[in-house]
């Protein structure tokens, strides 16, 4: 039976790379994209590479868009919450506009929760449903409070707080779903060299998606409620 996977924000960057790598491993990919034309263009590229894929218009900040997307998906095994935004622009927390913080949270946290809640019934009906939340080590309270880390020095409190919130949601949802067939995990891709990170990241996009690919392709996944990257466990 073909594994069916929905990836939000899959028309470029890490989302597209995830679609490509998982599709080449035989999964059917739903390319979630806020802009349907960009999603269709991504699907054309994926199909040319030998991937079975379908573009799905999905704006994580629009509940009606999420519900409409669900109507076009009959079965779902894996949900990868990849869509994200960062609008802090290295602004000090004492000066960061509330509107910027709200934008970070609307996409990274509230949008992620809305998508997860809407698609959870499909994942519960799957033989082994998987939810993978793309988080970030910059949301780690342990690392942010350590003056010896680059994360301590980073000025992105809105983005960082939204990822801390994602980590908490991951923990609590995993606990709620303990004993079911659905696992919930968070992944730190690191600073990946994509347009999202402003370029110049110290990890290639292939390295950035590696842990997510592992979780999405493991034969029998027992991990749940974890926060990890390709190098191992990340401190919450």
mmCIF file with all atom_site columns, C-alpha atoms in Angstrom:
data_model
loop_
_atom_site.group_PDB
_atom_site.id
_atom_site.type_symbol
_atom_site.label_atom_id
_atom_site.label_alt_id
_atom_site.label_comp_id
_atom_site.label_asym_id
_atom_site.label_entity_id
_atom_site.label_seq_id
_atom_site.pdbx_PDB_ins_code
_atom_site.Cartn_x
_atom_site.Cartn_y
_atom_site.Cartn_z
_atom_site.occupancy
_atom_site.B_iso_or_equiv
_atom_site.pdbx_formal_charge
_atom_site.auth_seq_id
_atom_site.auth_comp_id
_atom_site.auth_asym_id
_atom_site.auth_atom_id
_atom_site.pdbx_PDB_model_num
ATOM 1   C CA . UNK A 1 1   ? 0.000   0.000  0.000   1.00 0.00 ? 1   UNK A CA 1
ATOM 2   C CA . UNK A 1 2   ? 1.363   3.407  -0.994  1.00 0.00 ? 2   UNK A CA 1
ATOM 3   C CA . UNK A 1 3   ? 2.149   5.783  1.878   1.00 0.00 ? 3   UNK A CA 1
ATOM 4   C CA . UNK A 1 4   ? 0.435   9.143  1.392   1.00 0.00 ? 4   UNK A CA 1
ATOM 5   C CA . UNK A 1 5   ? 2.153   12.221 2.784   1.00 0.00 ? 5   UNK A CA 1
ATOM 6   C CA . UNK A 1 6   ? 1.043   15.839 3.089   1.00 0.00 ? 6   UNK A CA 1
ATOM 7   C CA . UNK A 1 7   ? 3.796   18.451 3.362   1.00 0.00 ? 7   UNK A CA 1
ATOM 8   C CA . UNK A 1 8   ? 2.870   22.066 4.054   1.00 0.00 ? 8   UNK A CA 1
ATOM 9   C CA . UNK A 1 9   ? 4.959   24.731 2.332   1.00 0.00 ? 9   UNK A CA 1
ATOM 10  C CA . UNK A 1 10  ? 6.224   22.117 -0.119  1.00 0.00 ? 10  UNK A CA 1
ATOM 11  C CA . UNK A 1 11  ? 6.625   24.232 -3.240  1.00 0.00 ? 11  UNK A CA 1
ATOM 12  C CA . UNK A 1 12  ? 10.204  25.299 -2.400  1.00 0.00 ? 12  UNK A CA 1
ATOM 13  C CA . UNK A 1 13  ? 13.115  24.936 0.008   1.00 0.00 ? 13  UNK A CA 1
ATOM 14  C CA . UNK A 1 14  ? 13.075  22.130 2.539   1.00 0.00 ? 14  UNK A CA 1
ATOM 15  C CA . UNK A 1 15  ? 9.443   21.321 1.789   1.00 0.00 ? 15  UNK A CA 1
ATOM 16  C CA . UNK A 1 16  ? 10.238  20.647 -1.846  1.00 0.00 ? 16  UNK A CA 1
ATOM 17  C CA . UNK A 1 17  ? 13.320  18.601 -0.947  1.00 0.00 ? 17  UNK A CA 1
ATOM 18  C CA . UNK A 1 18  ? 11.207  16.504 1.426   1.00 0.00 ? 18  UNK A CA 1
ATOM 19  C CA . UNK A 1 19  ? 8.644   15.977 -1.326  1.00 0.00 ? 19  UNK A CA 1
ATOM 20  C CA . UNK A 1 20  ? 11.381  14.916 -3.733  1.00 0.00 ? 20  UNK A CA 1
ATOM 21  C CA . UNK A 1 21  ? 13.200  12.536 -1.396  1.00 0.00 ? 21  UNK A CA 1
ATOM 22  C CA . UNK A 1 22  ? 10.086  10.914 0.060   1.00 0.00 ? 22  UNK A CA 1
ATOM 23  C CA . UNK A 1 23  ? 8.483   10.708 -3.369  1.00 0.00 ? 23  UNK A CA 1
ATOM 24  C CA . UNK A 1 24  ? 11.527  8.955  -4.775  1.00 0.00 ? 24  UNK A CA 1
ATOM 25  C CA . UNK A 1 25  ? 11.176  6.441  -1.944  1.00 0.00 ? 25  UNK A CA 1
ATOM 26  C CA . UNK A 1 26  ? 7.697   5.578  -3.214  1.00 0.00 ? 26  UNK A CA 1
ATOM 27  C CA . UNK A 1 27  ? 5.441   7.837  -1.154  1.00 0.00 ? 27  UNK A CA 1
ATOM 28  C CA . UNK A 1 28  ? 2.578   9.722  -2.802  1.00 0.00 ? 28  UNK A CA 1
ATOM 29  C CA . UNK A 1 29  ? 3.059   13.409 -2.030  1.00 0.00 ? 29  UNK A CA 1
ATOM 30  C CA . UNK A 1 30  ? 0.429   16.061 -1.454  1.00 0.00 ? 30  UNK A CA 1
ATOM 31  C CA . UNK A 1 31  ? 2.253   19.331 -2.112  1.00 0.00 ? 31  UNK A CA 1
ATOM 32  C CA . UNK A 1 32  ? 0.661   21.840 0.243   1.00 0.00 ? 32  UNK A CA 1
ATOM 33  C CA . UNK A 1 33  ? 1.156   25.357 -1.093  1.00 0.00 ? 33  UNK A CA 1
ATOM 34  C CA . UNK A 1 34  ? -0.396  28.714 -0.195  1.00 0.00 ? 34  UNK A CA 1
ATOM 35  C CA . UNK A 1 35  ? -0.157  29.647 -3.883  1.00 0.00 ? 35  UNK A CA 1
ATOM 36  C CA . UNK A 1 36  ? -1.701  26.929 -6.055  1.00 0.00 ? 36  UNK A CA 1
ATOM 37  C CA . UNK A 1 37  ? 0.237   27.949 -9.182  1.00 0.00 ? 37  UNK A CA 1
ATOM 38  C CA . UNK A 1 38  ? 3.541   27.537 -7.337  1.00 0.00 ? 38  UNK A CA 1
ATOM 39  C CA . UNK A 1 39  ? 2.354   24.199 -6.013  1.00 0.00 ? 39  UNK A CA 1
ATOM 40  C CA . UNK A 1 40  ? 1.452   23.032 -9.509  1.00 0.00 ? 40  UNK A CA 1
ATOM 41  C CA . UNK A 1 41  ? 4.849   24.135 -10.818 1.00 0.00 ? 41  UNK A CA 1
ATOM 42  C CA . UNK A 1 42  ? 6.534   22.148 -8.047  1.00 0.00 ? 42  UNK A CA 1
ATOM 43  C CA . UNK A 1 43  ? 4.436   19.095 -8.910  1.00 0.00 ? 43  UNK A CA 1
ATOM 44  C CA . UNK A 1 44  ? 5.499   19.343 -12.550 1.00 0.00 ? 44  UNK A CA 1
ATOM 45  C CA . UNK A 1 45  ? 9.143   19.256 -11.456 1.00 0.00 ? 45  UNK A CA 1
ATOM 46  C CA . UNK A 1 46  ? 8.511   16.366 -9.095  1.00 0.00 ? 46  UNK A CA 1
ATOM 47  C CA . UNK A 1 47  ? 6.679   14.343 -11.734 1.00 0.00 ? 47  UNK A CA 1
ATOM 48  C CA . UNK A 1 48  ? 9.538   14.941 -14.172 1.00 0.00 ? 48  UNK A CA 1
ATOM 49  C CA . UNK A 1 49  ? 11.817  13.393 -11.540 1.00 0.00 ? 49  UNK A CA 1
ATOM 50  C CA . UNK A 1 50  ? 9.558   10.348 -11.230 1.00 0.00 ? 50  UNK A CA 1
ATOM 51  C CA . UNK A 1 51  ? 7.522   11.353 -8.156  1.00 0.00 ? 51  UNK A CA 1
ATOM 52  C CA . UNK A 1 52  ? 3.765   10.864 -7.854  1.00 0.00 ? 52  UNK A CA 1
ATOM 53  C CA . UNK A 1 53  ? 2.393   14.127 -6.486  1.00 0.00 ? 53  UNK A CA 1
ATOM 54  C CA . UNK A 1 54  ? -0.648  16.371 -6.331  1.00 0.00 ? 54  UNK A CA 1
ATOM 55  C CA . UNK A 1 55  ? -0.797  20.101 -5.625  1.00 0.00 ? 55  UNK A CA 1
ATOM 56  C CA . UNK A 1 56  ? -3.127  21.140 -2.806  1.00 0.00 ? 56  UNK A CA 1
ATOM 57  C CA . UNK A 1 57  ? -3.939  24.783 -2.106  1.00 0.00 ? 57  UNK A CA 1
ATOM 58  C CA . UNK A 1 58  ? -3.329  25.151 1.618   1.00 0.00 ? 58  UNK A CA 1
ATOM 59  C CA . UNK A 1 59  ? -2.819  28.383 3.525   1.00 0.00 ? 59  UNK A CA 1
ATOM 60  C CA . UNK A 1 60  ? -2.067  27.411 7.119   1.00 0.00 ? 60  UNK A CA 1
ATOM 61  C CA . UNK A 1 61  ? -3.414  30.771 8.356   1.00 0.00 ? 61  UNK A CA 1
ATOM 62  C CA . UNK A 1 62  ? -6.800  30.225 6.663   1.00 0.00 ? 62  UNK A CA 1
ATOM 63  C CA . UNK A 1 63  ? -9.054  27.654 8.330   1.00 0.00 ? 63  UNK A CA 1
ATOM 64  C CA . UNK A 1 64  ? -11.380 27.422 5.328   1.00 0.00 ? 64  UNK A CA 1
ATOM 65  C CA . UNK A 1 65  ? -8.374  26.683 3.101   1.00 0.00 ? 65  UNK A CA 1
ATOM 66  C CA . UNK A 1 66  ? -7.280  23.882 5.428   1.00 0.00 ? 66  UNK A CA 1
ATOM 67  C CA . UNK A 1 67  ? -10.761 22.338 5.514   1.00 0.00 ? 67  UNK A CA 1
ATOM 68  C CA . UNK A 1 68  ? -11.028 22.556 1.725   1.00 0.00 ? 68  UNK A CA 1
ATOM 69  C CA . UNK A 1 69  ? -7.644  20.850 1.394   1.00 0.00 ? 69  UNK A CA 1
ATOM 70  C CA . UNK A 1 70  ? -8.829  17.982 3.579   1.00 0.00 ? 70  UNK A CA 1
ATOM 71  C CA . UNK A 1 71  ? -11.787 17.403 1.258   1.00 0.00 ? 71  UNK A CA 1
ATOM 72  C CA . UNK A 1 72  ? -9.376  16.662 -1.594  1.00 0.00 ? 72  UNK A CA 1
ATOM 73  C CA . UNK A 1 73  ? -7.442  14.064 0.433   1.00 0.00 ? 73  UNK A CA 1
ATOM 74  C CA . UNK A 1 74  ? -9.084  10.692 1.044   1.00 0.00 ? 74  UNK A CA 1
ATOM 75  C CA . UNK A 1 75  ? -6.347  8.885  2.959   1.00 0.00 ? 75  UNK A CA 1
ATOM 76  C CA . UNK A 1 76  ? -3.313  10.230 4.802   1.00 0.00 ? 76  UNK A CA 1
ATOM 77  C CA . UNK A 1 77  ? -0.474  8.450  6.575   1.00 0.00 ? 77  UNK A CA 1
ATOM 78  C CA . UNK A 1 78  ? 2.000   11.251 7.285   1.00 0.00 ? 78  UNK A CA 1
ATOM 79  C CA . UNK A 1 79  ? 1.605   14.956 7.998   1.00 0.00 ? 79  UNK A CA 1
ATOM 80  C CA . UNK A 1 80  ? 4.765   17.076 7.857   1.00 0.00 ? 80  UNK A CA 1
ATOM 81  C CA . UNK A 1 81  ? 4.155   20.561 9.245   1.00 0.00 ? 81  UNK A CA 1
ATOM 82  C CA . UNK A 1 82  ? 6.903   22.367 7.358   1.00 0.00 ? 82  UNK A CA 1
ATOM 83  C CA . UNK A 1 83  ? 5.424   25.777 6.525   1.00 0.00 ? 83  UNK A CA 1
ATOM 84  C CA . UNK A 1 84  ? 7.119   28.548 8.493   1.00 0.00 ? 84  UNK A CA 1
ATOM 85  C CA . UNK A 1 85  ? 7.921   32.229 8.625   1.00 0.00 ? 85  UNK A CA 1
ATOM 86  C CA . UNK A 1 86  ? 10.383  34.492 10.430  1.00 0.00 ? 86  UNK A CA 1
ATOM 87  C CA . UNK A 1 87  ? 9.850   38.257 10.400  1.00 0.00 ? 87  UNK A CA 1
ATOM 88  C CA . UNK A 1 88  ? 11.924  39.361 13.417  1.00 0.00 ? 88  UNK A CA 1
ATOM 89  C CA . UNK A 1 89  ? 14.812  40.850 11.388  1.00 0.00 ? 89  UNK A CA 1
ATOM 90  C CA . UNK A 1 90  ? 17.251  40.725 14.320  1.00 0.00 ? 90  UNK A CA 1
ATOM 91  C CA . UNK A 1 91  ? 15.111  43.189 16.284  1.00 0.00 ? 91  UNK A CA 1
ATOM 92  C CA . UNK A 1 92  ? 15.659  43.392 20.049  1.00 0.00 ? 92  UNK A CA 1
ATOM 93  C CA . UNK A 1 93  ? 12.812  41.842 22.078  1.00 0.00 ? 93  UNK A CA 1
ATOM 94  C CA . UNK A 1 94  ? 12.131  45.196 23.770  1.00 0.00 ? 94  UNK A CA 1
ATOM 95  C CA . UNK A 1 95  ? 11.564  46.741 20.334  1.00 0.00 ? 95  UNK A CA 1
ATOM 96  C CA . UNK A 1 96  ? 9.980   43.899 18.359  1.00 0.00 ? 96  UNK A CA 1
ATOM 97  C CA . UNK A 1 97  ? 6.553   44.916 17.063  1.00 0.00 ? 97  UNK A CA 1
ATOM 98  C CA . UNK A 1 98  ? 3.605   42.857 18.274  1.00 0.00 ? 98  UNK A CA 1
ATOM 99  C CA . UNK A 1 99  ? 2.444   42.499 14.683  1.00 0.00 ? 99  UNK A CA 1
ATOM 100 C CA . UNK A 1 100 ? 5.709   40.738 13.807  1.00 0.00 ? 100 UNK A CA 1
ATOM 101 C CA . UNK A 1 101 ? 5.297   38.345 16.734  1.00 0.00 ? 101 UNK A CA 1
ATOM 102 C CA . UNK A 1 102 ? 1.705   37.637 15.709  1.00 0.00 ? 102 UNK A CA 1
ATOM 103 C CA . UNK A 1 103 ? 2.833   36.836 12.160  1.00 0.00 ? 103 UNK A CA 1
ATOM 104 C CA . UNK A 1 104 ? 5.393   34.361 13.500  1.00 0.00 ? 104 UNK A CA 1
ATOM 105 C CA . UNK A 1 105 ? 2.805   32.665 15.702  1.00 0.00 ? 105 UNK A CA 1
ATOM 106 C CA . UNK A 1 106 ? -0.013  32.678 13.136  1.00 0.00 ? 106 UNK A CA 1
ATOM 107 C CA . UNK A 1 107 ? 2.028   30.578 10.720  1.00 0.00 ? 107 UNK A CA 1
ATOM 108 C CA . UNK A 1 108 ? 4.448   28.638 12.919  1.00 0.00 ? 108 UNK A CA 1
ATOM 109 C CA . UNK A 1 109 ? 2.154   27.780 15.819  1.00 0.00 ? 109 UNK A CA 1
ATOM 110 C CA . UNK A 1 110 ? -1.556  28.491 15.323  1.00 0.00 ? 110 UNK A CA 1
ATOM 111 C CA . UNK A 1 111 ? -1.426  27.406 11.675  1.00 0.00 ? 111 UNK A CA 1
ATOM 112 C CA . UNK A 1 112 ? 0.425   24.220 12.585  1.00 0.00 ? 112 UNK A CA 1
ATOM 113 C CA . UNK A 1 113 ? -2.171  23.382 15.226  1.00 0.00 ? 113 UNK A CA 1
ATOM 114 C CA . UNK A 1 114 ? -5.086  24.095 12.880  1.00 0.00 ? 114 UNK A CA 1
ATOM 115 C CA . UNK A 1 115 ? -3.670  21.848 10.156  1.00 0.00 ? 115 UNK A CA 1
ATOM 116 C CA . UNK A 1 116 ? -2.928  19.091 12.662  1.00 0.00 ? 116 UNK A CA 1
ATOM 117 C CA . UNK A 1 117 ? -6.386  19.159 14.237  1.00 0.00 ? 117 UNK A CA 1
ATOM 118 C CA . UNK A 1 118 ? -8.164  19.139 10.877  1.00 0.00 ? 118 UNK A CA 1
ATOM 119 C CA . UNK A 1 119 ? -6.143  16.217 9.488   1.00 0.00 ? 119 UNK A CA 1
ATOM 120 C CA . UNK A 1 120 ? -5.858  14.201 12.706  1.00 0.00 ? 120 UNK A CA 1
ATOM 121 C CA . UNK A 1 121 ? -8.960  12.060 11.985  1.00 0.00 ? 121 UNK A CA 1
ATOM 122 C CA . UNK A 1 122 ? -7.353  10.855 8.743   1.00 0.00 ? 122 UNK A CA 1
ATOM 123 C CA . UNK A 1 123 ? -4.082  10.084 10.530  1.00 0.00 ? 123 UNK A CA 1
ATOM 124 C CA . UNK A 1 124 ? -5.932  8.167  13.261  1.00 0.00 ? 124 UNK A CA 1
ATOM 125 C CA . UNK A 1 125 ? -7.578  6.056  10.566  1.00 0.00 ? 125 UNK A CA 1
ATOM 126 C CA . UNK A 1 126 ? -4.191  5.179  9.018   1.00 0.00 ? 126 UNK A CA 1
ATOM 127 C CA . UNK A 1 127 ? -2.380  1.970  10.041  1.00 0.00 ? 127 UNK A CA 1
ATOM 128 C CA . UNK A 1 128 ? 0.487   4.028  11.477  1.00 0.00 ? 128 UNK A CA 1
ATOM 129 C CA . UNK A 1 129 ? -0.142  7.766  11.332  1.00 0.00 ? 129 UNK A CA 1
ATOM 130 C CA . UNK A 1 130 ? 2.824   10.096 11.770  1.00 0.00 ? 130 UNK A CA 1
ATOM 131 C CA . UNK A 1 131 ? 2.978   13.808 12.558  1.00 0.00 ? 131 UNK A CA 1
ATOM 132 C CA . UNK A 1 132 ? 6.347   15.493 12.095  1.00 0.00 ? 132 UNK A CA 1
ATOM 133 C CA . UNK A 1 133 ? 6.635   19.124 13.175  1.00 0.00 ? 133 UNK A CA 1
ATOM 134 C CA . UNK A 1 134 ? 9.548   21.077 11.709  1.00 0.00 ? 134 UNK A CA 1
ATOM 135 C CA . UNK A 1 135 ? 10.769  23.048 14.716  1.00 0.00 ? 135 UNK A CA 1
ATOM 136 C CA . UNK A 1 136 ? 14.159  24.609 15.459  1.00 0.00 ? 136 UNK A CA 1
ATOM 137 C CA . UNK A 1 137 ? 16.872  24.465 18.078  1.00 0.00 ? 137 UNK A CA 1
ATOM 138 C CA . UNK A 1 138 ? 16.508  28.242 18.393  1.00 0.00 ? 138 UNK A CA 1
ATOM 139 C CA . UNK A 1 139 ? 13.300  27.482 20.301  1.00 0.00 ? 139 UNK A CA 1
ATOM 140 C CA . UNK A 1 140 ? 15.178  25.462 22.920  1.00 0.00 ? 140 UNK A CA 1
ATOM 141 C CA . UNK A 1 141 ? 14.997  27.182 26.306  1.00 0.00 ? 141 UNK A CA 1
ATOM 142 C CA . UNK A 1 142 ? 18.049  25.244 27.446  1.00 0.00 ? 142 UNK A CA 1
ATOM 143 C CA . UNK A 1 143 ? 20.197  26.447 24.556  1.00 0.00 ? 143 UNK A CA 1
ATOM 144 C CA . UNK A 1 144 ? 18.794  29.991 24.553  1.00 0.00 ? 144 UNK A CA 1
ATOM 145 C CA . UNK A 1 145 ? 19.687  30.414 28.225  1.00 0.00 ? 145 UNK A CA 1
ATOM 146 C CA . UNK A 1 146 ? 23.264  29.197 27.731  1.00 0.00 ? 146 UNK A CA 1
ATOM 147 C CA . UNK A 1 147 ? 25.550  32.216 27.095  1.00 0.00 ? 147 UNK A CA 1
ATOM 148 C CA . UNK A 1 148 ? 28.039  29.942 25.346  1.00 0.00 ? 148 UNK A CA 1
ATOM 149 C CA . UNK A 1 149 ? 25.690  29.208 22.432  1.00 0.00 ? 149 UNK A CA 1
ATOM 150 C CA . UNK A 1 150 ? 24.942  31.209 19.300  1.00 0.00 ? 150 UNK A CA 1
ATOM 151 C CA . UNK A 1 151 ? 21.249  30.778 20.078  1.00 0.00 ? 151 UNK A CA 1
ATOM 152 C CA . UNK A 1 152 ? 21.696  32.802 23.277  1.00 0.00 ? 152 UNK A CA 1
ATOM 153 C CA . UNK A 1 153 ? 22.941  35.703 21.156  1.00 0.00 ? 153 UNK A CA 1
ATOM 154 C CA . UNK A 1 154 ? 20.249  35.442 18.474  1.00 0.00 ? 154 UNK A CA 1
ATOM 155 C CA . UNK A 1 155 ? 17.712  38.281 18.324  1.00 0.00 ? 155 UNK A CA 1
ATOM 156 C CA . UNK A 1 156 ? 14.559  36.581 17.033  1.00 0.00 ? 156 UNK A CA 1
ATOM 157 C CA . UNK A 1 157 ? 12.342  36.287 20.073  1.00 0.00 ? 157 UNK A CA 1
ATOM 158 C CA . UNK A 1 158 ? 9.070   36.081 18.134  1.00 0.00 ? 158 UNK A CA 1
ATOM 159 C CA . UNK A 1 159 ? 10.261  33.278 15.875  1.00 0.00 ? 159 UNK A CA 1
ATOM 160 C CA . UNK A 1 160 ? 12.065  31.555 18.736  1.00 0.00 ? 160 UNK A CA 1
ATOM 161 C CA . UNK A 1 161 ? 9.020   31.695 21.011  1.00 0.00 ? 161 UNK A CA 1
ATOM 162 C CA . UNK A 1 162 ? 6.804   30.289 18.258  1.00 0.00 ? 162 UNK A CA 1
ATOM 163 C CA . UNK A 1 163 ? 9.136   27.297 17.923  1.00 0.00 ? 163 UNK A CA 1
ATOM 164 C CA . UNK A 1 164 ? 9.213   26.829 21.706  1.00 0.00 ? 164 UNK A CA 1
ATOM 165 C CA . UNK A 1 165 ? 5.420   26.700 21.527  1.00 0.00 ? 165 UNK A CA 1
ATOM 166 C CA . UNK A 1 166 ? 5.600   24.108 18.739  1.00 0.00 ? 166 UNK A CA 1
ATOM 167 C CA . UNK A 1 167 ? 7.823   21.982 20.958  1.00 0.00 ? 167 UNK A CA 1
ATOM 168 C CA . UNK A 1 168 ? 5.295   22.137 23.797  1.00 0.00 ? 168 UNK A CA 1
ATOM 169 C CA . UNK A 1 169 ? 2.428   21.252 21.453  1.00 0.00 ? 169 UNK A CA 1
ATOM 170 C CA . UNK A 1 170 ? 4.457   18.288 20.202  1.00 0.00 ? 170 UNK A CA 1
ATOM 171 C CA . UNK A 1 171 ? 5.025   17.016 23.740  1.00 0.00 ? 171 UNK A CA 1
ATOM 172 C CA . UNK A 1 172 ? 1.393   17.411 24.811  1.00 0.00 ? 172 UNK A CA 1
ATOM 173 C CA . UNK A 1 173 ? -0.118  15.923 21.634  1.00 0.00 ? 173 UNK A CA 1
ATOM 174 C CA . UNK A 1 174 ? 2.266   12.966 21.787  1.00 0.00 ? 174 UNK A CA 1
ATOM 175 C CA . UNK A 1 175 ? 1.166   12.367 25.380  1.00 0.00 ? 175 UNK A CA 1
ATOM 176 C CA . UNK A 1 176 ? -2.487  12.586 24.399  1.00 0.00 ? 176 UNK A CA 1
ATOM 177 C CA . UNK A 1 177 ? -2.016  10.089 21.564  1.00 0.00 ? 177 UNK A CA 1
ATOM 178 C CA . UNK A 1 178 ? 0.077   7.634  23.577  1.00 0.00 ? 178 UNK A CA 1
ATOM 179 C CA . UNK A 1 179 ? -1.306  4.148  23.064  1.00 0.00 ? 179 UNK A CA 1
ATOM 180 C CA . UNK A 1 180 ? -2.749  4.989  19.637  1.00 0.00 ? 180 UNK A CA 1
ATOM 181 C CA . UNK A 1 181 ? -1.239  4.286  16.226  1.00 0.00 ? 181 UNK A CA 1
ATOM 182 C CA . UNK A 1 182 ? -0.233  7.954  15.736  1.00 0.00 ? 182 UNK A CA 1
ATOM 183 C CA . UNK A 1 183 ? 3.241   9.240  16.631  1.00 0.00 ? 183 UNK A CA 1
ATOM 184 C CA . UNK A 1 184 ? 4.169   12.907 17.037  1.00 0.00 ? 184 UNK A CA 1
ATOM 185 C CA . UNK A 1 185 ? 7.722   14.221 16.821  1.00 0.00 ? 185 UNK A CA 1
ATOM 186 C CA . UNK A 1 186 ? 9.567   17.509 16.333  1.00 0.00 ? 186 UNK A CA 1
ATOM 187 C CA . UNK A 1 187 ? 12.668  17.911 14.176  1.00 0.00 ? 187 UNK A CA 1
ATOM 188 C CA . UNK A 1 188 ? 15.423  20.498 14.197  1.00 0.00 ? 188 UNK A CA 1
ATOM 189 C CA . UNK A 1 189 ? 16.746  20.873 10.637  1.00 0.00 ? 189 UNK A CA 1
ATOM 190 C CA . UNK A 1 190 ? 19.492  23.278 11.709  1.00 0.00 ? 190 UNK A CA 1
ATOM 191 C CA . UNK A 1 191 ? 20.477  26.405 9.814   1.00 0.00 ? 191 UNK A CA 1
ATOM 192 C CA . UNK A 1 192 ? 19.769  25.232 6.295   1.00 0.00 ? 192 UNK A CA 1
ATOM 193 C CA . UNK A 1 193 ? 21.080  27.026 3.230   1.00 0.00 ? 193 UNK A CA 1
ATOM 194 C CA . UNK A 1 194 ? 17.727  28.051 1.726   1.00 0.00 ? 194 UNK A CA 1
ATOM 195 C CA . UNK A 1 195 ? 16.045  31.360 0.970   1.00 0.00 ? 195 UNK A CA 1
ATOM 196 C CA . UNK A 1 196 ? 14.094  31.021 4.248   1.00 0.00 ? 196 UNK A CA 1
ATOM 197 C CA . UNK A 1 197 ? 17.263  31.337 6.307   1.00 0.00 ? 197 UNK A CA 1
ATOM 198 C CA . UNK A 1 198 ? 18.554  34.164 4.173   1.00 0.00 ? 198 UNK A CA 1
ATOM 199 C CA . UNK A 1 199 ? 21.104  31.852 2.566   1.00 0.00 ? 199 UNK A CA 1
ATOM 200 C CA . UNK A 1 200 ? 24.509  30.949 3.866   1.00 0.00 ? 200 UNK A CA 1
ATOM 201 C CA . UNK A 1 201 ? 23.326  28.255 6.267   1.00 0.00 ? 201 UNK A CA 1
ATOM 202 C CA . UNK A 1 202 ? 25.879  25.723 7.462   1.00 0.00 ? 202 UNK A CA 1
ATOM 203 C CA . UNK A 1 203 ? 23.755  22.734 6.428   1.00 0.00 ? 203 UNK A CA 1
ATOM 204 C CA . UNK A 1 204 ? 22.716  21.733 2.936   1.00 0.00 ? 204 UNK A CA 1
ATOM 205 C CA . UNK A 1 205 ? 19.023  21.210 2.367   1.00 0.00 ? 205 UNK A CA 1
ATOM 206 C CA . UNK A 1 206 ? 19.712  17.475 2.058   1.00 0.00 ? 206 UNK A CA 1
ATOM 207 C CA . UNK A 1 207 ? 21.267  17.375 5.539   1.00 0.00 ? 207 UNK A CA 1
ATOM 208 C CA . UNK A 1 208 ? 18.472  19.569 6.881   1.00 0.00 ? 208 UNK A CA 1
ATOM 209 C CA . UNK A 1 209 ? 15.740  17.141 5.822   1.00 0.00 ? 209 UNK A CA 1
ATOM 210 C CA . UNK A 1 210 ? 17.638  13.945 6.683   1.00 0.00 ? 210 UNK A CA 1
ATOM 211 C CA . UNK A 1 211 ? 16.124  13.354 10.132  1.00 0.00 ? 211 UNK A CA 1
ATOM 212 C CA . UNK A 1 212 ? 12.600  14.047 8.881   1.00 0.00 ? 212 UNK A CA 1
ATOM 213 C CA . UNK A 1 213 ? 13.142  11.559 6.061   1.00 0.00 ? 213 UNK A CA 1
ATOM 214 C CA . UNK A 1 214 ? 14.300  8.988  8.625   1.00 0.00 ? 214 UNK A CA 1
ATOM 215 C CA . UNK A 1 215 ? 11.162  9.461  10.724  1.00 0.00 ? 215 UNK A CA 1
ATOM 216 C CA . UNK A 1 216 ? 8.896   9.373  7.663   1.00 0.00 ? 216 UNK A CA 1
ATOM 217 C CA . UNK A 1 217 ? 10.379  6.169  6.268   1.00 0.00 ? 217 UNK A CA 1
ATOM 218 C CA . UNK A 1 218 ? 11.141  4.062  9.356   1.00 0.00 ? 218 UNK A CA 1
ATOM 219 C CA . UNK A 1 219 ? 9.461   0.673  9.024   1.00 0.00 ? 219 UNK A CA 1
ATOM 220 C CA . UNK A 1 220 ? 8.153   0.603  12.590  1.00 0.00 ? 220 UNK A CA 1
ATOM 221 C CA . UNK A 1 221 ? 8.380   4.002  14.262  1.00 0.00 ? 221 UNK A CA 1
ATOM 222 C CA . UNK A 1 222 ? 8.255   3.862  18.047  1.00 0.00 ? 222 UNK A CA 1
ATOM 223 C CA . UNK A 1 223 ? 9.652   7.333  18.724  1.00 0.00 ? 223 UNK A CA 1
ATOM 224 C CA . UNK A 1 224 ? 7.025   9.823  19.864  1.00 0.00 ? 224 UNK A CA 1
ATOM 225 C CA . UNK A 1 225 ? 7.295   13.080 21.753  1.00 0.00 ? 225 UNK A CA 1
ATOM 226 C CA . UNK A 1 226 ? 10.934  13.535 20.700  1.00 0.00 ? 226 UNK A CA 1
ATOM 227 C CA . UNK A 1 227 ? 12.928  16.559 19.517  1.00 0.00 ? 227 UNK A CA 1
ATOM 228 C CA . UNK A 1 228 ? 15.893  15.533 17.392  1.00 0.00 ? 228 UNK A CA 1
ATOM 229 C CA . UNK A 1 229 ? 18.052  16.226 14.380  1.00 0.00 ? 229 UNK A CA 1
ATOM 230 C CA . UNK A 1 230 ? 20.385  14.143 12.246  1.00 0.00 ? 230 UNK A CA 1
ATOM 231 C CA . UNK A 1 231 ? 22.988  14.271 15.048  1.00 0.00 ? 231 UNK A CA 1
ATOM 232 C CA . UNK A 1 232 ? 20.654  13.062 17.796  1.00 0.00 ? 232 UNK A CA 1
ATOM 233 C CA . UNK A 1 233 ? 18.410  14.471 20.533  1.00 0.00 ? 233 UNK A CA 1
ATOM 234 C CA . UNK A 1 234 ? 18.120  18.251 20.914  1.00 0.00 ? 234 UNK A CA 1
ATOM 235 C CA . UNK A 1 235 ? 17.482  19.776 24.379  1.00 0.00 ? 235 UNK A CA 1
ATOM 236 C CA . UNK A 1 236 ? 13.912  20.976 24.754  1.00 0.00 ? 236 UNK A CA 1
#
